[in-house]
Short mmCIF file of C-alpha atoms in Angstrom, two decimals:
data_model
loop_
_atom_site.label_atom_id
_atom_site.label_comp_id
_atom_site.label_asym_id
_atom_site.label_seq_id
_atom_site.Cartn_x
_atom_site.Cartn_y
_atom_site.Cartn_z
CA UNK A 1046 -20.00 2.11 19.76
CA UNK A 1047 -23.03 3.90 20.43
CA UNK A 1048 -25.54 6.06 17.66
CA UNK A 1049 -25.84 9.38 19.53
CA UNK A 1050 -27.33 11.35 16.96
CA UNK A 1051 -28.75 9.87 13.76
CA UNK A 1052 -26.79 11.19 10.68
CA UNK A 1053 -25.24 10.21 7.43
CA UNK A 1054 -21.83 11.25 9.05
CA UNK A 1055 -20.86 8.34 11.08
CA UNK A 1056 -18.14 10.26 13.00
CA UNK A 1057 -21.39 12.23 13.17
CA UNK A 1058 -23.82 10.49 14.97
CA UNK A 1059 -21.40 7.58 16.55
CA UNK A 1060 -19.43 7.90 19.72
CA UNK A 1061 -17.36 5.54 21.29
CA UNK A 1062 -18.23 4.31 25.00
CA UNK A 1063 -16.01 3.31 27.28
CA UNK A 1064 -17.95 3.19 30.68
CA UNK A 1065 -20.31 0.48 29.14
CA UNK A 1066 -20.94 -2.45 31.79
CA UNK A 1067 -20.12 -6.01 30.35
CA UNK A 1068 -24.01 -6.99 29.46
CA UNK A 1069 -25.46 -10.27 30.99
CA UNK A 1070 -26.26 -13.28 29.14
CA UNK A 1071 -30.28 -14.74 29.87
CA UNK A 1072 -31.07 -17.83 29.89
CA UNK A 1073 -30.62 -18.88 26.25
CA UNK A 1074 -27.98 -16.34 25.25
CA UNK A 1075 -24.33 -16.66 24.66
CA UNK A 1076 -21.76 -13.69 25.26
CA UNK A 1077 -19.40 -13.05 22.96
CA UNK A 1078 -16.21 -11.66 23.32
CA UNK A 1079 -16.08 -9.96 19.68
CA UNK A 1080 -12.66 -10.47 17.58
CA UNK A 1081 -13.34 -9.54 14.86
CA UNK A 1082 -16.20 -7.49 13.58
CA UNK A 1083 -17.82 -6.87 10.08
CA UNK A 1084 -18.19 -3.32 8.73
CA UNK A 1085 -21.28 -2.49 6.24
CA UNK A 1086 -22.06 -0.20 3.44
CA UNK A 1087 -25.08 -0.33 5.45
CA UNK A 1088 -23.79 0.73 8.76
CA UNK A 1089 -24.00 4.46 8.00
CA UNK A 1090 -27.91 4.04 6.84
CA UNK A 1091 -28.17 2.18 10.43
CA UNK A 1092 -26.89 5.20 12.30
CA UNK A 1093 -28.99 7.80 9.74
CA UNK A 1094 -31.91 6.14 10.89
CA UNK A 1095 -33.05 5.22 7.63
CA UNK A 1096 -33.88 1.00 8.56
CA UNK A 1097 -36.63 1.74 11.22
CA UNK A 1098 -37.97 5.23 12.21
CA UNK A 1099 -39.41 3.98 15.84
CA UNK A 1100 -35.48 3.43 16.89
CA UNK A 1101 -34.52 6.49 19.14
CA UNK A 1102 -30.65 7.35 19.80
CA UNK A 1103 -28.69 6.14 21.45
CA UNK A 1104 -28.85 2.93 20.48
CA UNK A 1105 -25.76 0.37 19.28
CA UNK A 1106 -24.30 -0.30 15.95
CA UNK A 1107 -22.76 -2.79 14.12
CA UNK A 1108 -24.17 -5.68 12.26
CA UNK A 1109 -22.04 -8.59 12.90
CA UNK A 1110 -18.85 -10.42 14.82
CA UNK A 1111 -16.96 -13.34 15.09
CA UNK A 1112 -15.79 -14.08 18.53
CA UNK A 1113 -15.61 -16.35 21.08
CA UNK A 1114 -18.46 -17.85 23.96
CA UNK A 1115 -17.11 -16.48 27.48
CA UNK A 1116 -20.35 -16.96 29.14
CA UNK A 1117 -23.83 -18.40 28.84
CA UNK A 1118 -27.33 -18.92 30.13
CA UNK A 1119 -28.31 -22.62 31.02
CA UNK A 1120 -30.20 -23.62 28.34
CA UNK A 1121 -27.82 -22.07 26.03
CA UNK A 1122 -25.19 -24.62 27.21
CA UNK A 1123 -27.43 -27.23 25.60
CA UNK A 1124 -25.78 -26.76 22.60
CA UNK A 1125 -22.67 -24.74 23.25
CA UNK A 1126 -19.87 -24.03 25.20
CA UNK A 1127 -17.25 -21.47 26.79
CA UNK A 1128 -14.78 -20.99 24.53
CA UNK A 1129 -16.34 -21.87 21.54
CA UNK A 1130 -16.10 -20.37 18.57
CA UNK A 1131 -19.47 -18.53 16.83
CA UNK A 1132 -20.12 -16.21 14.15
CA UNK A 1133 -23.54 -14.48 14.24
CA UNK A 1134 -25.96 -11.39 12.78
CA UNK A 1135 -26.91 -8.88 14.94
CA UNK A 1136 -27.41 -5.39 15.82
CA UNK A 1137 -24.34 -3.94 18.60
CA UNK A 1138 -21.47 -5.83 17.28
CA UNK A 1139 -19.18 -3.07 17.40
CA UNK A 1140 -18.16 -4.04 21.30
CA UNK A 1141 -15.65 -5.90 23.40
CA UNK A 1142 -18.48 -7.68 24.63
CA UNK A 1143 -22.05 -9.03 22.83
CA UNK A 1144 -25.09 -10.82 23.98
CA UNK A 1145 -26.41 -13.22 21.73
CA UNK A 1146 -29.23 -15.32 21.14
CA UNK A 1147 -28.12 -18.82 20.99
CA UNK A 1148 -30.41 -19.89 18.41
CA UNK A 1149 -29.13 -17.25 16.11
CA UNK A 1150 -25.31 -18.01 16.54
CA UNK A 1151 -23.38 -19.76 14.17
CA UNK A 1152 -20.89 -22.29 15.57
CA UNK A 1153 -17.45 -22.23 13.72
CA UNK A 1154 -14.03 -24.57 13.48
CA UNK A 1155 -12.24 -21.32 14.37
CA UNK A 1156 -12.06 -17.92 15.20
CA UNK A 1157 -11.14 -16.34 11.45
CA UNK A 1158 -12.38 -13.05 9.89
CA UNK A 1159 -12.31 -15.20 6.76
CA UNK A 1160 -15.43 -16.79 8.63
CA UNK A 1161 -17.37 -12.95 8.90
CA UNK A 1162 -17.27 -12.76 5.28
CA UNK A 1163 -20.13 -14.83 4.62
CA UNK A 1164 -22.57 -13.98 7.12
CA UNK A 1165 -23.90 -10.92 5.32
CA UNK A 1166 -22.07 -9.96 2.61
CA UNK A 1167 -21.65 -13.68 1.46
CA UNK A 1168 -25.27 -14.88 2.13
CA UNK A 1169 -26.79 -11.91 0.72
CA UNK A 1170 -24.80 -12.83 -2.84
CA UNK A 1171 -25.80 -16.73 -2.73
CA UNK A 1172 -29.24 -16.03 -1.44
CA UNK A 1173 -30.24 -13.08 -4.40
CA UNK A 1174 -28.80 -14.71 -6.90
CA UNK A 1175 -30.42 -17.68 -6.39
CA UNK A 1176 -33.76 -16.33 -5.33
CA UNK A 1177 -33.56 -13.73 -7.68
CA UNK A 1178 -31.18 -14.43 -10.60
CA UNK A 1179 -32.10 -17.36 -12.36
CA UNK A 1180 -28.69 -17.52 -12.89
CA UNK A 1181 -27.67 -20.85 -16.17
CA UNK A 1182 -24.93 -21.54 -17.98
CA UNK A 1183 -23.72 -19.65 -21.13
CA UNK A 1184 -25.56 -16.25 -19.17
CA UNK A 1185 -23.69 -12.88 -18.85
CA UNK A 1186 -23.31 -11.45 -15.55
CA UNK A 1187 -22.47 -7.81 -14.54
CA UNK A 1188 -21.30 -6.88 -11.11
CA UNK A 1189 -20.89 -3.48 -9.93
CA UNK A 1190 -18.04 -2.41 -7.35
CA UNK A 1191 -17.38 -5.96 -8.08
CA UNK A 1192 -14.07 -6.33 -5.88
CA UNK A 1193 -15.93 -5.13 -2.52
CA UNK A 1194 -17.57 -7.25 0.22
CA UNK A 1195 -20.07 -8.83 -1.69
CA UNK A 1196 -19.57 -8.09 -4.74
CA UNK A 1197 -16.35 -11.05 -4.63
CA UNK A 1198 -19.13 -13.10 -3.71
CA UNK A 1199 -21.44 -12.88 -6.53
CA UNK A 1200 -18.13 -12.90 -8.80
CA UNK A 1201 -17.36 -16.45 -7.59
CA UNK A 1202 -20.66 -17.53 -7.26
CA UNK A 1203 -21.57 -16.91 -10.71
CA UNK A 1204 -18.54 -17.91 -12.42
CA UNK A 1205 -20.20 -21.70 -10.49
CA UNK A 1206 -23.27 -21.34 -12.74
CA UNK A 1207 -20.75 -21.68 -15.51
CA UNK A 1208 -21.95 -17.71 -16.30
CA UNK A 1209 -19.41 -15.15 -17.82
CA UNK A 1210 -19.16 -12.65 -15.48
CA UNK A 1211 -18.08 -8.72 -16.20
CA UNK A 1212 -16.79 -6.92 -12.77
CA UNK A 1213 -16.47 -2.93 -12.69
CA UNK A 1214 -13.70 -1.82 -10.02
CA UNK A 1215 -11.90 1.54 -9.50
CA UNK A 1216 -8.45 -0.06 -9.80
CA UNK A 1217 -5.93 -2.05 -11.82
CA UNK A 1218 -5.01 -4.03 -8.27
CA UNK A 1219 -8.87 -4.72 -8.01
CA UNK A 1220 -8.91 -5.70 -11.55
CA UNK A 1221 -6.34 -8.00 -10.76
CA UNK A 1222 -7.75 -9.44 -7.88
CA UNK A 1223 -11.29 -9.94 -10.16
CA UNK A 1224 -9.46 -12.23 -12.58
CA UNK A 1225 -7.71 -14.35 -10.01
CA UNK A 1226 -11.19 -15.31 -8.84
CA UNK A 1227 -12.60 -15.83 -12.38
CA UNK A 1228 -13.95 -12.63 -13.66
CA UNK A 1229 -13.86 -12.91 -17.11
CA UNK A 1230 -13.95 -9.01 -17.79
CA UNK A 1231 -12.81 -6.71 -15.21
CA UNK A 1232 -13.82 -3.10 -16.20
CA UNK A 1233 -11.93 0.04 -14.08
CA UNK A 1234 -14.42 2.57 -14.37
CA UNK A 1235 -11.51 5.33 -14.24
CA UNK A 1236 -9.96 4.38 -17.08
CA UNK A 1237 -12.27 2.98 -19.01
CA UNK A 1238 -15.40 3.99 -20.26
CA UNK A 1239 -18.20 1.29 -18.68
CA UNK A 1240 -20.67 1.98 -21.59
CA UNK A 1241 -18.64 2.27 -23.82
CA UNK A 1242 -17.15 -1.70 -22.98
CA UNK A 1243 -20.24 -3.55 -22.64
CA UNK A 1244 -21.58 -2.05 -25.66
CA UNK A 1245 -18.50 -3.02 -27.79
CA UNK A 1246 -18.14 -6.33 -26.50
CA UNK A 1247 -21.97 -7.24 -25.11
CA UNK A 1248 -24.24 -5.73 -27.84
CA UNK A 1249 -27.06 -8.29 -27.31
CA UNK A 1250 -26.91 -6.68 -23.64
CA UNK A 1251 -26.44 -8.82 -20.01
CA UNK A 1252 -28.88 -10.90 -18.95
CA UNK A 1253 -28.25 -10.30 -14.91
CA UNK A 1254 -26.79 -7.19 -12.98
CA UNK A 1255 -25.98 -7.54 -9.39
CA UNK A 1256 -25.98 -3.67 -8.40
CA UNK A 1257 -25.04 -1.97 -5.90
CA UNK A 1258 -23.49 1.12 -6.95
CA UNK A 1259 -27.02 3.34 -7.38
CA UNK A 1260 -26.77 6.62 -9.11
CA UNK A 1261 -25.46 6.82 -12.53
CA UNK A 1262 -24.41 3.19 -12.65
CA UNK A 1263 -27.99 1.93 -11.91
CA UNK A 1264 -29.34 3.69 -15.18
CA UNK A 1265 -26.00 2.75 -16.96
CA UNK A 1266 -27.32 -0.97 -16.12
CA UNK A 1267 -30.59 -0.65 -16.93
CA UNK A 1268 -29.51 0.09 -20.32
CA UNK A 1269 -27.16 -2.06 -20.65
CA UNK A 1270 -29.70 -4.87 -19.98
CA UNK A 1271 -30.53 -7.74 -22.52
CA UNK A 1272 -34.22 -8.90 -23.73
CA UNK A 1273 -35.38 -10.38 -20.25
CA UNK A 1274 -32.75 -8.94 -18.34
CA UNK A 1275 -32.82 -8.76 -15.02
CA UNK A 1276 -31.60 -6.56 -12.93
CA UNK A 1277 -31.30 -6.83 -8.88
CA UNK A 1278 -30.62 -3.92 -6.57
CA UNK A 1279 -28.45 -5.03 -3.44
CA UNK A 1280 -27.83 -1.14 -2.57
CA UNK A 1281 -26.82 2.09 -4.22
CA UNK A 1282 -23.37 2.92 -1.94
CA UNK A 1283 -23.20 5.90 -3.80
CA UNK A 1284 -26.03 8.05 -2.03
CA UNK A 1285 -25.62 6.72 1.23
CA UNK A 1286 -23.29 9.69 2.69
CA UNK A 1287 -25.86 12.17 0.83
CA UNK A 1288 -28.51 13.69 3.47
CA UNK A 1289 -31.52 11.50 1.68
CA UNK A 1290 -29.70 8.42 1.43
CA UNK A 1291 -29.96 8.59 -2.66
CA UNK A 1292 -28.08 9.87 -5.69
CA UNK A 1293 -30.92 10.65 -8.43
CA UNK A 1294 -31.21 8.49 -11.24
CA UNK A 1295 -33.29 8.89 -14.23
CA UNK A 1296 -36.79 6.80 -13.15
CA UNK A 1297 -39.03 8.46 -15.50
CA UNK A 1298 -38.09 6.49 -18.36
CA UNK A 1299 -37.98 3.44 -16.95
CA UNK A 1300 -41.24 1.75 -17.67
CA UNK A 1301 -40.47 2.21 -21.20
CA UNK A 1302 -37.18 0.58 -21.28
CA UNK A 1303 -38.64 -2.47 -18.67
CA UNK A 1304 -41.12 -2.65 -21.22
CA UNK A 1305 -39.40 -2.81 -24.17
CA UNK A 1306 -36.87 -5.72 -23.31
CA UNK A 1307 -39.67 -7.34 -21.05
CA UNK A 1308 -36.60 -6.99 -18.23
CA UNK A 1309 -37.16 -6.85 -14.57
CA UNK A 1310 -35.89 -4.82 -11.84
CA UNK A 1311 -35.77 -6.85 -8.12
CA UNK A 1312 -34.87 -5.40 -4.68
CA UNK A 1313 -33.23 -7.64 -2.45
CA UNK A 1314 -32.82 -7.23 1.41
CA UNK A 1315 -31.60 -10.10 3.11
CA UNK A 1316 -34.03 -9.30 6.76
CA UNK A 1317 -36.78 -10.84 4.16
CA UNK A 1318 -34.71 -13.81 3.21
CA UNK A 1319 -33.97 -14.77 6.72
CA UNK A 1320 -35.57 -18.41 6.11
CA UNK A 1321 -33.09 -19.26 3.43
CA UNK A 1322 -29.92 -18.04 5.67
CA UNK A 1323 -29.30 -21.00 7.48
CA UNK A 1324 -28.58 -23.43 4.13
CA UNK A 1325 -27.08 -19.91 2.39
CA UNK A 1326 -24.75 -19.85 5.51
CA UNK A 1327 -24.02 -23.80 5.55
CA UNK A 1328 -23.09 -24.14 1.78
CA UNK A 1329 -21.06 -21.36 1.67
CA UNK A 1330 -19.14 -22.51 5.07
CA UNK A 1331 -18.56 -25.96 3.21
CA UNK A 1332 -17.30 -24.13 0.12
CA UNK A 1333 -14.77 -22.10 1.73
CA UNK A 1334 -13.42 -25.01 3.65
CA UNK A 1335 -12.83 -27.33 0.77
CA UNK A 1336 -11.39 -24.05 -1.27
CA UNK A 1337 -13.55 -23.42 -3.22
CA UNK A 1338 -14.44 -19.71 -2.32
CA UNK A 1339 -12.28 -16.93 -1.85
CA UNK A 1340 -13.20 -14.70 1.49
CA UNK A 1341 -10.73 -11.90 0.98
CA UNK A 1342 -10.40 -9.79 4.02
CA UNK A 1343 -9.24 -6.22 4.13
CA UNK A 1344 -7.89 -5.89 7.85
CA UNK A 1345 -6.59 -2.39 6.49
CA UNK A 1346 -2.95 -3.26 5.83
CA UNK A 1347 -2.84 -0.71 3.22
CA UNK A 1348 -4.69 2.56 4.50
CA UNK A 1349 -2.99 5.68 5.32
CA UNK A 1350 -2.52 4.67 9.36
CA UNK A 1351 -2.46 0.89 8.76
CA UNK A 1352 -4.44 -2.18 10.80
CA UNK A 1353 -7.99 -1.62 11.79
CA UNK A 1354 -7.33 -2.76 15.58
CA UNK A 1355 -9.53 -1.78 18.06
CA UNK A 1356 -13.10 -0.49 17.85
CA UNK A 1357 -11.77 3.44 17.72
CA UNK A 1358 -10.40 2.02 14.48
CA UNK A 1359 -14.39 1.58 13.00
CA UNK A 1360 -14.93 4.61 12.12
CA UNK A 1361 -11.17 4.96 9.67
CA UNK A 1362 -12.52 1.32 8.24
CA UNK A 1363 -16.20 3.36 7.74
CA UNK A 1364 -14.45 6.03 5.97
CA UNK A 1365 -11.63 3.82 3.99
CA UNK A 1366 -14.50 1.56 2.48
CA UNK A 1367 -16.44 4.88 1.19
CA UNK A 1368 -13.10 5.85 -0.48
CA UNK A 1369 -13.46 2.96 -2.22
CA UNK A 1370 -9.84 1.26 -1.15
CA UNK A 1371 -11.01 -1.45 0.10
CA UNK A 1372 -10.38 -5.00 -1.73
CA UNK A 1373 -12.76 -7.41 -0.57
CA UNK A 1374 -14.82 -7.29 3.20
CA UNK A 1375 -13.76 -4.97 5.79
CA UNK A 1376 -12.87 -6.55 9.31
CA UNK A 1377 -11.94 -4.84 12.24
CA UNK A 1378 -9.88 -7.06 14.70
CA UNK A 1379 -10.19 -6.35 18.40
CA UNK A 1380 -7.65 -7.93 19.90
CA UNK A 1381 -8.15 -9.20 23.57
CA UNK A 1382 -7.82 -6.36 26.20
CA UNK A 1383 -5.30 -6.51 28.99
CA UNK A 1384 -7.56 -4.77 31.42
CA UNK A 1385 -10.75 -6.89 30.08
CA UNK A 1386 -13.25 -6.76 32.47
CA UNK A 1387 -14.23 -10.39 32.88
#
């Protein structure tokens, strides 16, 4: 898949090609032959443009795959294989076919989309809260669209600082899936009144919010904040089909209210974090294999015109997630073509 145009609208500005060459591995690359890839709240801002202004179309998308070697350079081969399995981060996932950097692949046990949960929406959960949230025992913890990619990640991953943990979701079934992994409180914003909740049953306020919702649910957080709250802004999913990227929210009195709580608001993008990925990536790995993280996958059993299969399939996954349907991370599977041409 190939950014033709740059534009909110992925069907927009993304075509799919199917003339592209299989690329050529250097000397310490792998090639991957993609099987599953993730998708991103993020992927539209990629293809809008909005990450780095110097990138011209065309140009690839897609931030991340699971898949297996099928070819390498010769220093590569020092430390892997054909037919291994590896997991990495990088931009032109959304192919049959991906060179990658060895030193940036992740070798796995398997070839799982469980696996592509944690690479960015999993990492960027352990790594902010960490970094970021100062999360201890006894603290309250909001997460917005808390039933999404990441969001099930800072659920669990809180709820192992011994921290009660309040999700918002836009469904019963997404409520249900929050307290099978711990939430304490789900909240479903349609039929229930957010501000209402918190301010019923948290009066003293909640020390951390991991938000990602923008728009009015930023400033419903910000409120909603304890004395030295702190608040950290993963994205604001909300804005990103709008032509500026943003839904307004109401900045101006914001010093004020920062002020008088002495609360914090932090920005986290995990490019900047890239030093702490490796032992992000390698705890949560260990986690999930002894069971003790969920990685729920939404392969798209349950929209309209069923399995994401294929990469034509991207952009129904693109639009499915920004209905809000999905329950846990997105995947795509590509399964292996007959006519592959390797």
């Amino acid at each position: 898949l190939e950014a033709t145009a740059l534009s909110p609208d992925f069907r927009e500005a993304v075509a799919l090609r199917r003339d592209a060459p299989v690329p050529l591995p250097g000397d310490g690359d792998l090639l991957v032959r993609n099987r599953f890839v993730g998708i991103n709240a993020s992927d539209i801002n990629y293809s809008a443009g909005r990450y780095d202004a110097s990138v011209k179309p065309p140009f690839d998308v897609g931030f991340e795959g699971v898949g297996d070697v099928v070819a390498l350079g010769l220093s590569a081969s020092a430390h892997f294989s054909v037919g291994q399995a590896v997991a990495y981060i990088k931009a032109g996932s959304f192919a049959e076919y991906t060179v990658v950097p060895a030193k940036e692949a992740v070798p796995l046990p398997s070839v799982k989309p469980e696996f592509l949960t944690l690479m960015v929406s999993g990492a960027t959960a352990y790594i902010s809260l960490k970094e970021l949230g100062e999360l201890s025992e006894g603290r309250k913890v909001l997460v917005t669209a808390a039933a999404g990619g990441t969001g099930q990640f800072a659920v669990q991953l809180a709820k192992r600082a011994k921290c009660h943990v309040i999700g918002t979701c836009s469904s019963d079934e997404k409520g249900g899936f929050l307290k099978s992994i711990g939430c304490d409180r789900a909240i479903n914003y349609k039929t229930e009144n957010v501000e209402s909740v918190l301010r019923k049953h948290y009066p003293e306020g909640v020390d951390v919010v991991y938000e990602s919702v923008g728009g009015k649910m930023f400033d419903l957080a910000v409120n909603s904040l304890a004395t030295k709250g702190r608040l950290i802004v993963i994205g604001f999913i909300a804005g990103y089909q709008s032509p500026t990227g943003l839904q307004p929210v109401k900045a101006e009195f914001l010093p004020a209210k920062l002020l008088k709580k002495s609360a914090s608001i932090r920005g986290f993008f995990l490019n900047h974090y890239l030093s702490e990925y490796k032992m992000a990536l390698k705890h949560l790995l260990e986690m999930y294999e002894k069971g003790e993280l969920v990685c729920e996958v939404d392969l798209g059993d349950m929209s309209p015109e069923g399995k994401f299969i294929g990469l034509e399939s991207v952009f129904r996954a693109v639009d499915y997630m920004y209905m809000g349907k999905n329950i846990g991370k997105i995947v795509v599977e590509l399964p292996h073509s007959v006519n592959s041409k390797l």
